[in-house]
Amino acid sequence: IKQQCMNSPVSVFRNKFGEENILKAYNAILDAWPVAFEELFVSTRLGSTHIIACGEKESPPILLFHAFCAGAVSWYQNVKSLSEGYRVYVIDIIGDPNKSQPVKYIRLLSDYVDWINEVMDKLNIEKAHFIGNSVGAYHIANFAINAPQRIRSMILIGPAATFLKITPFYFHTFPGGITGWNFLVRHAVSWIENQTPLDPLFHRFFYLVLKY
């Protein structure tokens, strides 16, 4: 399915140069995607939502929501095993710098609850399994509170600001994201890595997202 929104998108990128380089790095990870996949664009009231779908269509659906500024491609090392038993929908959270295209500023948590409901409706999914990382886990927890009837199970990986404050995260990552200054972006990436280097393909994508 490919549906385009009627309204003009709101850019989430610092400039066109940054957007082009981010999407180039995004597509480089898609080129390394370990299983056959489809790219879907689903129209919602918040904008066009980009989804990477893989696995047998008859298998139970599982929805994956990524971490802050990580994009759907951050799951590319997980989808092979997941797609063996599930129809996997890897979702670009709208409002983050990725292939989803918002058409309005998103200010309320309820907007994201409505958005997930719309995405599931458009995909003809009544109920699904969920996995989320960081802010993705936060969105799933919030969705579970407001629409528990649509969740079969959920795995929350390091759910950001869900049970505990994450003030150090803001201190170490936001200055780089706000300014785009190279030394602050490098610090943010290094702090996220925490002496465990990111995969080179994802490292480049994540660096560019924070910068632009």
mmCIF file of C-alpha atoms in Angstrom, residues 60-62 86 120 125-130 143-144 147-155:
data_model
loop_
_atom_site.group_PDB
_atom_site.id
_atom_site.type_symbol
_atom_site.label_atom_id
_atom_site.label_comp_id
_atom_site.label_asym_id
_atom_site.label_seq_id
_atom_site.Cartn_x
_atom_site.Cartn_y
_atom_site.Cartn_z
ATOM 1 C CA PRO A 60 0.883 -13.121 13.715
ATOM 2 C CA PRO A 61 1.691 -9.392 13.514
ATOM 3 C CA ILE A 62 4.404 -7.798 15.630
ATOM 4 C CA TYR A 86 5.836 -13.170 12.785
ATOM 5 C CA MET A 120 -3.091 -0.597 12.920
ATOM 6 C CA ILE A 125 -4.486 -5.374 12.420
ATOM 7 C CA GLU A 126 -6.931 -5.738 15.286
ATOM 8 C CA LYS A 127 -4.439 -6.899 17.901
ATOM 9 C CA ALA A 128 -0.643 -7.325 17.834
ATOM 10 C CA HIS A 129 2.536 -8.071 19.726
ATOM 11 C CA PHE A 130 4.762 -5.037 20.382
ATOM 12 C CA PHE A 143 -0.617 2.966 24.148
ATOM 13 C CA ALA A 144 -1.175 -0.015 26.474
ATOM 14 C CA ALA A 147 -5.822 0.872 24.194
ATOM 15 C CA PRO A 148 -5.057 -2.361 26.105
ATOM 16 C CA GLN A 149 -7.497 -4.333 23.966
ATOM 17 C CA ARG A 150 -5.141 -4.031 20.969
ATOM 18 C CA ILE A 151 -2.064 -5.519 22.661
ATOM 19 C CA ARG A 152 -1.360 -9.257 22.787
ATOM 20 C CA SER A 153 2.008 -8.796 24.473
ATOM 21 C CA MET A 154 4.682 -6.130 24.824
ATOM 22 C CA ILE A 155 8.420 -6.062 25.385
#
